[in-house]
Tab-separated table of C-alpha atoms and ligand atoms in Angstrom:
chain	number	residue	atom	x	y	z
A	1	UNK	CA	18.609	-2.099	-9.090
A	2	UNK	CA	20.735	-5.050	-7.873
A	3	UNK	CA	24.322	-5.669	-8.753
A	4	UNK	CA	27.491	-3.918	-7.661
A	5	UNK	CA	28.638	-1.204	-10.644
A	6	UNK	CA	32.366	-2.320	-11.794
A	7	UNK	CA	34.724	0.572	-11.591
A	8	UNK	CA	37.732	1.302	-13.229
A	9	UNK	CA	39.640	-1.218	-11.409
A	10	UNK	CA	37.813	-3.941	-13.484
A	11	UNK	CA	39.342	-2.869	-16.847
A	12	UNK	CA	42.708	-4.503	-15.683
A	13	UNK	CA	45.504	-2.831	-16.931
A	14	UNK	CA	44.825	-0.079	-19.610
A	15	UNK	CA	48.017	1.446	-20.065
A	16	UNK	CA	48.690	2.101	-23.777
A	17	UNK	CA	44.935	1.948	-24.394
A	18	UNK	CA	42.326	4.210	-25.612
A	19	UNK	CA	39.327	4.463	-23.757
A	20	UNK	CA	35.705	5.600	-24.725
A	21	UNK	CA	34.406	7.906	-21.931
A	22	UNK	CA	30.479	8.749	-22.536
A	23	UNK	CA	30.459	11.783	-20.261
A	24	UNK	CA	27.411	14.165	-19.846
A	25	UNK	CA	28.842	17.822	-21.318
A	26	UNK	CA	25.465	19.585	-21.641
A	27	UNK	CA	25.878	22.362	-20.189
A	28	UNK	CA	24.317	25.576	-20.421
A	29	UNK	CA	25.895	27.908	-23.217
A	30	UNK	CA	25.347	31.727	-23.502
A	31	UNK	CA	26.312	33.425	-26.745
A	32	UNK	CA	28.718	30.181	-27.758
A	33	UNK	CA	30.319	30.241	-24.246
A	34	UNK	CA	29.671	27.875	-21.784
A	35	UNK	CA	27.809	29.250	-19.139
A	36	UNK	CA	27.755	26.988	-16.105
A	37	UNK	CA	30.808	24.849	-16.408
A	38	UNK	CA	29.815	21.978	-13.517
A	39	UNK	CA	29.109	19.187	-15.174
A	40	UNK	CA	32.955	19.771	-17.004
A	41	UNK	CA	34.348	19.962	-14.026
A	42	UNK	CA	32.329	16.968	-12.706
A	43	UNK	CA	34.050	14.841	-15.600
A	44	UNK	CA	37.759	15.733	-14.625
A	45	UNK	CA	38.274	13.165	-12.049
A	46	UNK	CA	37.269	9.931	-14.234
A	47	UNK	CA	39.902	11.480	-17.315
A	48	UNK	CA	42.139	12.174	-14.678
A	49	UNK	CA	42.375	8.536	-13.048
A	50	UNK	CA	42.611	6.888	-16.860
A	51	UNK	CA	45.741	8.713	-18.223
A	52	UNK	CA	47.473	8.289	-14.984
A	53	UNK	CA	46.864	4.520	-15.884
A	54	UNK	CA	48.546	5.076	-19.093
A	55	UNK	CA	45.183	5.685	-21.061
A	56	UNK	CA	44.439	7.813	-23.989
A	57	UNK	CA	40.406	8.970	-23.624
A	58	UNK	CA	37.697	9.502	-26.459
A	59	UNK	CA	34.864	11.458	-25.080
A	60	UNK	CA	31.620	11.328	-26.528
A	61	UNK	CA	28.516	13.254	-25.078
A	62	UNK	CA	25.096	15.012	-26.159
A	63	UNK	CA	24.568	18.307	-25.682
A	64	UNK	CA	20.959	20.006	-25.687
A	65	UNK	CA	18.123	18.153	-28.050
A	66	UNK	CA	19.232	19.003	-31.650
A	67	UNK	CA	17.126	15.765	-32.631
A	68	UNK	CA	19.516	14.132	-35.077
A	69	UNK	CA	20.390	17.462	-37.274
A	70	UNK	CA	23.497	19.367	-37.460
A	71	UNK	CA	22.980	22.557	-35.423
A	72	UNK	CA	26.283	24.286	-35.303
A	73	UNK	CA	25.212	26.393	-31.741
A	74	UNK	CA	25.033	22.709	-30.198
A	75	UNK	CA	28.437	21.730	-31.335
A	76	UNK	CA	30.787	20.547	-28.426
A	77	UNK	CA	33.829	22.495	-29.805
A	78	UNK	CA	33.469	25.597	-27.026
A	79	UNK	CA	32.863	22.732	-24.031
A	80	UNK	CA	36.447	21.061	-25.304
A	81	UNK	CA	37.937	24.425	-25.166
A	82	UNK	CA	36.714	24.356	-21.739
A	83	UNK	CA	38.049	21.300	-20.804
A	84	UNK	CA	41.391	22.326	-22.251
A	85	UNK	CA	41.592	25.402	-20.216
A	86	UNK	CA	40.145	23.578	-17.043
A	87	UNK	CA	43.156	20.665	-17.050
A	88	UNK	CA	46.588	20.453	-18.327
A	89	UNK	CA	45.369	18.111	-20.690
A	90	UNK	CA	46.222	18.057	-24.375
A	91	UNK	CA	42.311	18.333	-25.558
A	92	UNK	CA	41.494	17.754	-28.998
A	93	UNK	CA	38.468	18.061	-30.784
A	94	UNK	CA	36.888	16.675	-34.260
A	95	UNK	CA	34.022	17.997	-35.076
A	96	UNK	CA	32.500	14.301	-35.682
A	97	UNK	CA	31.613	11.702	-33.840
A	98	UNK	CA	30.999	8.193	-35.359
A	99	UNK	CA	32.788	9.066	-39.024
A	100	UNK	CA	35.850	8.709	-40.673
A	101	UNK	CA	37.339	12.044	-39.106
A	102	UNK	CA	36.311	10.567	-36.124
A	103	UNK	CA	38.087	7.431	-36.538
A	104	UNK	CA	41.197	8.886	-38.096
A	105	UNK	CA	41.260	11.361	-34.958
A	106	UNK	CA	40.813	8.053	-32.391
A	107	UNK	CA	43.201	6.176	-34.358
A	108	UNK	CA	45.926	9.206	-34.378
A	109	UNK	CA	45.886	9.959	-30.713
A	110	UNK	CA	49.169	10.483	-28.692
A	111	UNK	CA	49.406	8.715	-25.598
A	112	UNK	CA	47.916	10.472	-23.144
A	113	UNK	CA	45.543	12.666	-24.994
A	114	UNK	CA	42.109	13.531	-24.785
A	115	UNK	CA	39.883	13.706	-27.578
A	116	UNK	CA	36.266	15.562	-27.466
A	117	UNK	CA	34.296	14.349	-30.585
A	118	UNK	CA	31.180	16.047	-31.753
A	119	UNK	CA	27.378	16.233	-30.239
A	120	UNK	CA	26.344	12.316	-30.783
A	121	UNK	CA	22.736	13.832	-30.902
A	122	UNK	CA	23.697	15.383	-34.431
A	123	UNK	CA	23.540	11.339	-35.749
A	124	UNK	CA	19.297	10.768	-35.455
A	125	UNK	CA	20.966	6.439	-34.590
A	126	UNK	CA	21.975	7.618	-31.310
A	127	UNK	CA	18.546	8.590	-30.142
A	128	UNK	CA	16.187	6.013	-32.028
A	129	UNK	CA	13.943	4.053	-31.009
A	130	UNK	CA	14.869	1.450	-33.840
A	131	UNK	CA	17.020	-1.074	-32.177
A	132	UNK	CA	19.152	-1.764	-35.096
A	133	UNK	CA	19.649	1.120	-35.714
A	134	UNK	CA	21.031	2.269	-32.747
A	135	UNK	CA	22.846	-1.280	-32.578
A	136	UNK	CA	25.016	-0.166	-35.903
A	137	UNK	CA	25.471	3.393	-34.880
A	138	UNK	CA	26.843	1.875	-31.167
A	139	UNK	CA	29.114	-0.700	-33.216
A	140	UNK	CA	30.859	2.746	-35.516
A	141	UNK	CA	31.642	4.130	-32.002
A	142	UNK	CA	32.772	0.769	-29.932
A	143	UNK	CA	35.452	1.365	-33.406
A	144	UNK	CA	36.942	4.245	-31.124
A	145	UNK	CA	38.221	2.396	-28.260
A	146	UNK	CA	39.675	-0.454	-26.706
A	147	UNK	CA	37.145	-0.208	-23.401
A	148	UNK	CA	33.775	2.055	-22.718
A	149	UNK	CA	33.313	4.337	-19.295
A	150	UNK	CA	29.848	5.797	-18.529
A	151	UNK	CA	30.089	8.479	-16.577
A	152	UNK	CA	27.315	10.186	-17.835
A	153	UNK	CA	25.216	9.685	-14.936
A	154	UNK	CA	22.701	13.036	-16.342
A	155	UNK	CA	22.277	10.781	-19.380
A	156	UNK	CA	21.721	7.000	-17.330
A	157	UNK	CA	18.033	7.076	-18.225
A	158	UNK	CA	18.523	7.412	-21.836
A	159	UNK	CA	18.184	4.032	-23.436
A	160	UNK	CA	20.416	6.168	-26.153
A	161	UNK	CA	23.068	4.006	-28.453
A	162	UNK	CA	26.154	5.642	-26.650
A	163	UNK	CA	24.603	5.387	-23.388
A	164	UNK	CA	22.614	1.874	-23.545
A	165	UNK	CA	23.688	-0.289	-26.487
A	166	UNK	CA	27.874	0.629	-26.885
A	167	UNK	CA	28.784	-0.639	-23.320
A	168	UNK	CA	27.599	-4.301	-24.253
A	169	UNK	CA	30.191	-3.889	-27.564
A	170	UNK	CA	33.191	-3.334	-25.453
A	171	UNK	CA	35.053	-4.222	-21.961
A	172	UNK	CA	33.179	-1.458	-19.583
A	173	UNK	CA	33.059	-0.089	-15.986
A	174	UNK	CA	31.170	2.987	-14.580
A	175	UNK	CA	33.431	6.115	-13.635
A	176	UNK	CA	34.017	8.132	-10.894
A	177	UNK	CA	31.196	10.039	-10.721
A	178	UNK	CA	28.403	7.853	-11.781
A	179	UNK	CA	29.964	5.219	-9.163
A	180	UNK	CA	29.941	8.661	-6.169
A	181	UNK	CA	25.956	9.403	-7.649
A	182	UNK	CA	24.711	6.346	-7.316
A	183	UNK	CA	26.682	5.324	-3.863
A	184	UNK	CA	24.953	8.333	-2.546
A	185	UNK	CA	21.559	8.619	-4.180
A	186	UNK	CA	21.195	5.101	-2.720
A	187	UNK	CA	21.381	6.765	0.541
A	188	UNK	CA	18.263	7.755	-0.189
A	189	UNK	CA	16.813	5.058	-1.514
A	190	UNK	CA	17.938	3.006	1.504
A	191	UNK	CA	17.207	3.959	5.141
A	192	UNK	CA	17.392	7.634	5.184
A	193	UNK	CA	17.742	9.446	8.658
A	194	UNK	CA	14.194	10.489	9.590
A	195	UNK	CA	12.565	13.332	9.679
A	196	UNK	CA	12.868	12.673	5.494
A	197	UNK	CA	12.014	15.878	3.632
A	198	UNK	CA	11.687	16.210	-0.216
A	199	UNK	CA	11.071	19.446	-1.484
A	200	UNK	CA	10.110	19.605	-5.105
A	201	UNK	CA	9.624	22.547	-7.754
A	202	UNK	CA	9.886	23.230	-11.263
A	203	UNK	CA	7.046	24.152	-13.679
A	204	UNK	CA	5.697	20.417	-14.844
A	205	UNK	CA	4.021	18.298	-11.910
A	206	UNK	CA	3.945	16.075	-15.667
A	207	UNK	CA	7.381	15.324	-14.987
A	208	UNK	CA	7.656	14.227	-12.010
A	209	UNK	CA	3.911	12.016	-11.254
A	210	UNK	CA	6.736	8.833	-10.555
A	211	UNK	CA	8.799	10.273	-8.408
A	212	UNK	CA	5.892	11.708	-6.082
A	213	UNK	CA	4.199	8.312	-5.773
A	214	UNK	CA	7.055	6.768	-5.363
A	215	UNK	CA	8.576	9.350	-2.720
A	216	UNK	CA	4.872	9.350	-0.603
A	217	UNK	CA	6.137	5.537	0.285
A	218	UNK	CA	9.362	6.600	1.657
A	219	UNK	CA	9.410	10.655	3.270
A	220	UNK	CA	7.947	11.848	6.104
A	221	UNK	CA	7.634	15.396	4.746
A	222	UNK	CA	6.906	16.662	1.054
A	223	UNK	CA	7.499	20.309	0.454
A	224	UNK	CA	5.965	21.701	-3.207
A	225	UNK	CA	7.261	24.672	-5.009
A	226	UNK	CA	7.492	26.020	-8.062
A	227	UNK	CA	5.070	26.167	-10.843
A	228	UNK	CA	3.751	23.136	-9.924
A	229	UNK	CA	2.187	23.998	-7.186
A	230	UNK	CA	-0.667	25.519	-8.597
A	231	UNK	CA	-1.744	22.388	-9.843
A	232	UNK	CA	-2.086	20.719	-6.921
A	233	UNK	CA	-3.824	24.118	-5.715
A	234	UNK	CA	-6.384	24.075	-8.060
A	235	UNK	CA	-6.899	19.952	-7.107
A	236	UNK	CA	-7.935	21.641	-3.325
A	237	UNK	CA	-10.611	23.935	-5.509
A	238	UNK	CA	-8.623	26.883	-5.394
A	239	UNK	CA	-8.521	29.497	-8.463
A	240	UNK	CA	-4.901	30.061	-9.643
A	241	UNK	CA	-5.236	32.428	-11.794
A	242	UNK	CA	-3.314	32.547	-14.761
A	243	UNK	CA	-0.523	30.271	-12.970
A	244	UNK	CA	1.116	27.561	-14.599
A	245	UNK	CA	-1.478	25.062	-14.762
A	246	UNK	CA	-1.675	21.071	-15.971
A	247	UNK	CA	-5.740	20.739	-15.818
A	248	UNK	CA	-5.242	16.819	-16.995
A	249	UNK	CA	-3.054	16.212	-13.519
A	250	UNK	CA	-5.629	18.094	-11.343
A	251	UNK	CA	-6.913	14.079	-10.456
A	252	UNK	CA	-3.353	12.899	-10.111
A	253	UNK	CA	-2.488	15.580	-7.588
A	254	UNK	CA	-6.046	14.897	-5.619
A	255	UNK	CA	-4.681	11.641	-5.428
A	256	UNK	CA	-1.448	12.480	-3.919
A	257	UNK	CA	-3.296	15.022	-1.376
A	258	UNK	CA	-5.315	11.772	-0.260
A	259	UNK	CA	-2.201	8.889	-0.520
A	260	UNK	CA	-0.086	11.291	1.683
A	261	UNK	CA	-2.929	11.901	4.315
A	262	UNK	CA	-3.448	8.088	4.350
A	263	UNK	CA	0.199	7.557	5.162
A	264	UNK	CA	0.554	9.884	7.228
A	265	UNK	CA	2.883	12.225	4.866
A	266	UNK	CA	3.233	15.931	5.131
A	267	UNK	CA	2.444	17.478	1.853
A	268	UNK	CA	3.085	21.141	2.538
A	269	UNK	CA	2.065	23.776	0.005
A	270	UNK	CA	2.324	27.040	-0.078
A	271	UNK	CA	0.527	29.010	1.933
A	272	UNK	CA	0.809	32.350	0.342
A	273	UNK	CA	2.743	33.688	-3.357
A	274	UNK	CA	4.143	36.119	-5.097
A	275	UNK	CA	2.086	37.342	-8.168
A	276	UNK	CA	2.188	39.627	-11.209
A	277	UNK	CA	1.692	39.577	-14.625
A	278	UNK	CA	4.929	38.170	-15.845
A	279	UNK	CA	8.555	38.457	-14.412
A	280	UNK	CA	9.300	41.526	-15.688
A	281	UNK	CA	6.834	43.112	-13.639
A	282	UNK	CA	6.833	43.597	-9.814
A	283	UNK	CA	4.961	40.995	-7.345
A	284	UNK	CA	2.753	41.180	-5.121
A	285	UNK	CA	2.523	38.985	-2.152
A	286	UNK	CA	-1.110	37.188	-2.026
A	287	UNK	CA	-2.350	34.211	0.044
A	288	UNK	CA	-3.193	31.521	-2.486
A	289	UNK	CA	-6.825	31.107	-1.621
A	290	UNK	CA	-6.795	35.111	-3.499
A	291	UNK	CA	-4.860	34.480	-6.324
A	292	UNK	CA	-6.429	37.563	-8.673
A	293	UNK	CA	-7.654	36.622	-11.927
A	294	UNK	CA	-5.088	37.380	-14.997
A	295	UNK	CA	-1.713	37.156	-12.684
A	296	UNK	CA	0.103	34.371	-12.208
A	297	UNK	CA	2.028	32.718	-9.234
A	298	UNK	CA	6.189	33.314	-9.868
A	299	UNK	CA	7.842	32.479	-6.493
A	300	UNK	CA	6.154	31.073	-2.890
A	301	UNK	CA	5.538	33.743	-0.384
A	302	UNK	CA	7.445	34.733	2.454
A	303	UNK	CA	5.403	32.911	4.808
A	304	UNK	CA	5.525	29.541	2.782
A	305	UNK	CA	9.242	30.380	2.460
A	306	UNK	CA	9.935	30.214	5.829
A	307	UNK	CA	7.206	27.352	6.670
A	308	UNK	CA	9.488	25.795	3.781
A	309	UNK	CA	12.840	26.479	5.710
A	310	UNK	CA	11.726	25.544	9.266
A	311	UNK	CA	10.818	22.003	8.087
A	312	UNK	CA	14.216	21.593	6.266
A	313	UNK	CA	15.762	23.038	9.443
A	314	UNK	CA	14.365	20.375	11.050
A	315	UNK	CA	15.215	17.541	8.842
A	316	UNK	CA	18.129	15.309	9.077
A	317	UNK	CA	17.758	14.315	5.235
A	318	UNK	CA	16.725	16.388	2.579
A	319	UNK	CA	16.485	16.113	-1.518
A	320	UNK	CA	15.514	19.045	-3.669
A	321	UNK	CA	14.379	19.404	-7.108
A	322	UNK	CA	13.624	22.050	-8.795
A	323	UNK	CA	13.225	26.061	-8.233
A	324	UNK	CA	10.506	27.690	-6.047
A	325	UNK	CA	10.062	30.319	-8.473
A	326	UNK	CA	11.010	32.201	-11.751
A	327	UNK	CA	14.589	33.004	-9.618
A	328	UNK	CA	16.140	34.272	-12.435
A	329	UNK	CA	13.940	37.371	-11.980
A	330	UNK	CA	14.738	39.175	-9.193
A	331	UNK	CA	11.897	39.717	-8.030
A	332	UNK	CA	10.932	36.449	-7.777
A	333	UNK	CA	14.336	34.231	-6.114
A	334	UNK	CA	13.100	35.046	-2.920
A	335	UNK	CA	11.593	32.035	-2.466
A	336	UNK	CA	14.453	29.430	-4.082
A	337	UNK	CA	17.186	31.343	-1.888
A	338	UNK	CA	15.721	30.788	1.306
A	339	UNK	CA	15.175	27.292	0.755
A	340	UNK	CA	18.786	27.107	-0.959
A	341	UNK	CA	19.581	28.493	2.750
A	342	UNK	CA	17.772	26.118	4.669
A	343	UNK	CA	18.763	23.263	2.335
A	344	UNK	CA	22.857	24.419	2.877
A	345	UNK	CA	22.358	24.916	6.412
A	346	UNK	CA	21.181	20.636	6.499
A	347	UNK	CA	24.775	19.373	5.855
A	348	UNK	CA	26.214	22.182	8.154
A	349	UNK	CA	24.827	20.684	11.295
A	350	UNK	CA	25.733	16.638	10.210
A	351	UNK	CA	22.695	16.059	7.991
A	352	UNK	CA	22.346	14.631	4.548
A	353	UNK	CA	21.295	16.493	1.922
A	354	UNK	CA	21.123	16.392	-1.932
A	355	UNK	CA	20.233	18.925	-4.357
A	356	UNK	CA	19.208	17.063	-7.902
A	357	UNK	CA	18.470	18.854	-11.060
A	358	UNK	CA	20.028	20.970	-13.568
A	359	UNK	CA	17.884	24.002	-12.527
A	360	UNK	CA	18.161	23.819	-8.673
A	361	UNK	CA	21.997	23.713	-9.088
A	362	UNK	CA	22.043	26.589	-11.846
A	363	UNK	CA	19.957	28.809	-8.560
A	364	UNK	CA	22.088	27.698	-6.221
A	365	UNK	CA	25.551	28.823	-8.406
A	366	UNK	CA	23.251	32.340	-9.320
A	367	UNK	CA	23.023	32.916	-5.667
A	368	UNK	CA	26.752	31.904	-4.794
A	369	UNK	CA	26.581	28.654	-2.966
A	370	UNK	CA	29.383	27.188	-3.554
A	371	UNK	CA	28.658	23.224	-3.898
A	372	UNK	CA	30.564	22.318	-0.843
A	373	UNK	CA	27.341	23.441	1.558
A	374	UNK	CA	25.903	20.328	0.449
A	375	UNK	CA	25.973	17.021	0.854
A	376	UNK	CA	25.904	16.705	-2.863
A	377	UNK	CA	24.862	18.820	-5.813
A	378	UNK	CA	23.781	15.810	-8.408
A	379	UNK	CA	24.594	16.816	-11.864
A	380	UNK	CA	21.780	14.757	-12.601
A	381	UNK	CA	18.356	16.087	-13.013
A	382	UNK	CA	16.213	13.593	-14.697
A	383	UNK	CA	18.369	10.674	-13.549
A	384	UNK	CA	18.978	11.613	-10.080
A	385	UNK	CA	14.636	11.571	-9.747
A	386	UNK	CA	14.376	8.381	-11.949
A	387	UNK	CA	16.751	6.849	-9.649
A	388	UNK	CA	14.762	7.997	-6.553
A	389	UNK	CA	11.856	6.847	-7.970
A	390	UNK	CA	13.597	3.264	-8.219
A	391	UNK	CA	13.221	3.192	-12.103
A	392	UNK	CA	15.295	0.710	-14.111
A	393	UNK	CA	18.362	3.061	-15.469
A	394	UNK	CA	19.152	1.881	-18.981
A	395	UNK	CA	22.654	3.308	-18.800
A	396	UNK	CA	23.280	1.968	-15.719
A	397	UNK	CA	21.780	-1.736	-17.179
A	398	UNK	CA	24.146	-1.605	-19.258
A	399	UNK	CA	27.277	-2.048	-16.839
A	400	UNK	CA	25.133	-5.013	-15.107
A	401	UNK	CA	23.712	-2.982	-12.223
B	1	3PG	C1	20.213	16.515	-18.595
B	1	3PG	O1	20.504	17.690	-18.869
B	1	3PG	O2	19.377	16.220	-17.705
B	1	3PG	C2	20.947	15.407	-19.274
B	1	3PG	O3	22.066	15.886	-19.956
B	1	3PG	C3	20.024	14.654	-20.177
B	1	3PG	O4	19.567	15.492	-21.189
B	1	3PG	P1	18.190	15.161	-21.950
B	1	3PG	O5	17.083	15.386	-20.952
B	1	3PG	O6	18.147	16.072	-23.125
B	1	3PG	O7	18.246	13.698	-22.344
């Protein structure tokens, strides 16, 4: 990470011109309906600022993994209808994306317009590995437009053609809201007010071995949740159960246990959990070191819960990533709201606090938060931790950063 990121200032004047805007539109969808509409709304301010410059805008984003097939339940068309009732904007949509249709629907557009072109993850170039490949797919879509806007900052640590290798093709600049992510992830990355308090969740401890040992450098307090708990459980020769369980990271997380005591790092599990055969069933509050055999951990207990929320309480910056528990069953959200509580209450009283991750934003919209509480709500999930963990973003590369 080193440059400045050039915003939309840099593209000089752009009336009359049509720009490419690589925006991240996967969002959940229920039954063809889009479900959480955030990371739409997230998008509006970038398409807003180019057509008051005079631009037209091409928009071009993934949307789940359909791994270079044609799967018509991943096509973008109910996310444009979306946009279109979001904004007064004239939204079209062509249900291709680097094709003739494509370019015929570029080509046509009225001044002004807005033009959602279909899931680049239905063309297998956009996600390949072969860098030729990618390089001709990225040259069809730099056909589209006259400049290229990320603003896709979900989608920054894809080295994907749209993402990594079209930006190069054309005159670009980052948008609004991948220049507002990374001005205040950096926050984080920078001097953070102390006490520093992570709290992590989710199911995989996989996922996220980077950002821990690069996080046990720079917090003073890590809080872990979630599913992946149990692995780091089991590392202190506890039986889980039939938890979630990664038996080839038991070593990684006994070498997190030790870093963190040898800088002097907090890591705070649970002390107790919530238990039962599956969600549908109803828990039962155990301490972890009598975790009975066949039932698994779904949500942190009480007491954990509120060791959890007395920490954040105390914190003057906090990041979270990913849910305490299966809170989508109701017997086991205890856990996430509290800490959604504690984590809103941060900002309240002048702190600094991010929530990252598809899946901690989905709780905190199931329980009602509205996104204001915080500091921010990243619509990044993988990104927001691979910037944390001071990876080299390929999307963000791209625009010289
Ligand atoms: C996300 O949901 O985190 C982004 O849209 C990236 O999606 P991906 O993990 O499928 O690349």
């Amino acid at each position: 990470v080193s440059g400045e990121l050039p915003g939309l200032d840099s593209l000089g004047d752009i009336d009359g011109c049509r720009i490419i805007v690589r925006a991240d539109l996967n969002v959940p969808l229920a039954a063809g309906n889009v479900a959480d509409d955030s990371r739409i709304r997230a998008s509006i301010p970038t398409l807003r600022e180019l057509r008051n410059r005079g631009a037209s805008v091409v928009i071009l984003s993934h949307l789940g993994r359909p791994g270079g097939r044609v799967e018509p339940e991943l096509s973008l068309a109910p996310v444009a209808a979306r946009l279109r009732e979001l904004t007064s904007f004239p939204v079209s949509f062509v249900g291709d994306v680097a094709g003739e249709e494509a370019r015929h629907a570029a080509f046509t557009l009225a001044s002004g317009g807005v033009l959602v072109c279909e899931n680049l993850r239905f063309e297998p170039a956009e996600t390949t590995k072969d860098e030729s490949q990618r390089a001709a797919f990225a040259a069809e879509l730099a056909l589209l437009g006259d400049a290229f806007v990320e603003d896709a900052f979900g989608a920054v640590h894809r080295r994907h053609a749209s993402v990594y290798d079209l930006p190069a093709r054309l005159p670009h600049a980052a948008g609004e809201l991948v220049r507002r992510e990374v001005s205040l992830l950096s926050r984080l990355t920078g001097d953070p007010g102390r006490p520093y308090t992570v709290v992590l969740g989710g199911a995989k401890v996989s996922d996220k071995l980077g950002v821990i040992e690069s996080l046990l450098g720079r917090v003073d307090e890590l809080l872990v949740g979630g599913g992946m708990c149990f692995t780091f459980l089991a590392a202190q020769e506890m039986e889980v159960g039939s938890s979630l369980l990664e038996a080839d990271q038991i070593d990684a997380c006994r070498r997190f246990l030790e870093d963190a005591k040898r800088r002097n790092v907090d890591l705070l599990l649970p002390t107790d959990v919530a238990v039962a055969a599956d969600p549908g069933s109803p828990g039962e509050v155990v301490p972890v070191e009598r975790i009975p055999q066949g039932l698994r951990g779904l949500d942190i207990g009480p007491v954990a819960a509120r060791a959890f929320a007395e920490r954040i309480g105390r914190a003057a910056t906090v990041f979270w990533n990913g849910p305490m528990g299966v809170f989508e069953a109701p017997g086991f959200a205890a856990g996430t709201r509290t800490v959604a509580e504690a984590v809103a209450g941060v900002d309240a009283r002048g702190g600094f606090s991010v929530v990252g991750g598809g899946d901690s934003a989905a709780a905190l919209h199931a329980f009602g938060f509205p996104d204001d509480r915080f500091t921010h709500v990243s619509t990044g999930g993988g990104a927001s931790l691979e910037f944390l963990e001071g990876r080299e973003l390929p999307g963000l590369t791209a625009l010289g950063y």
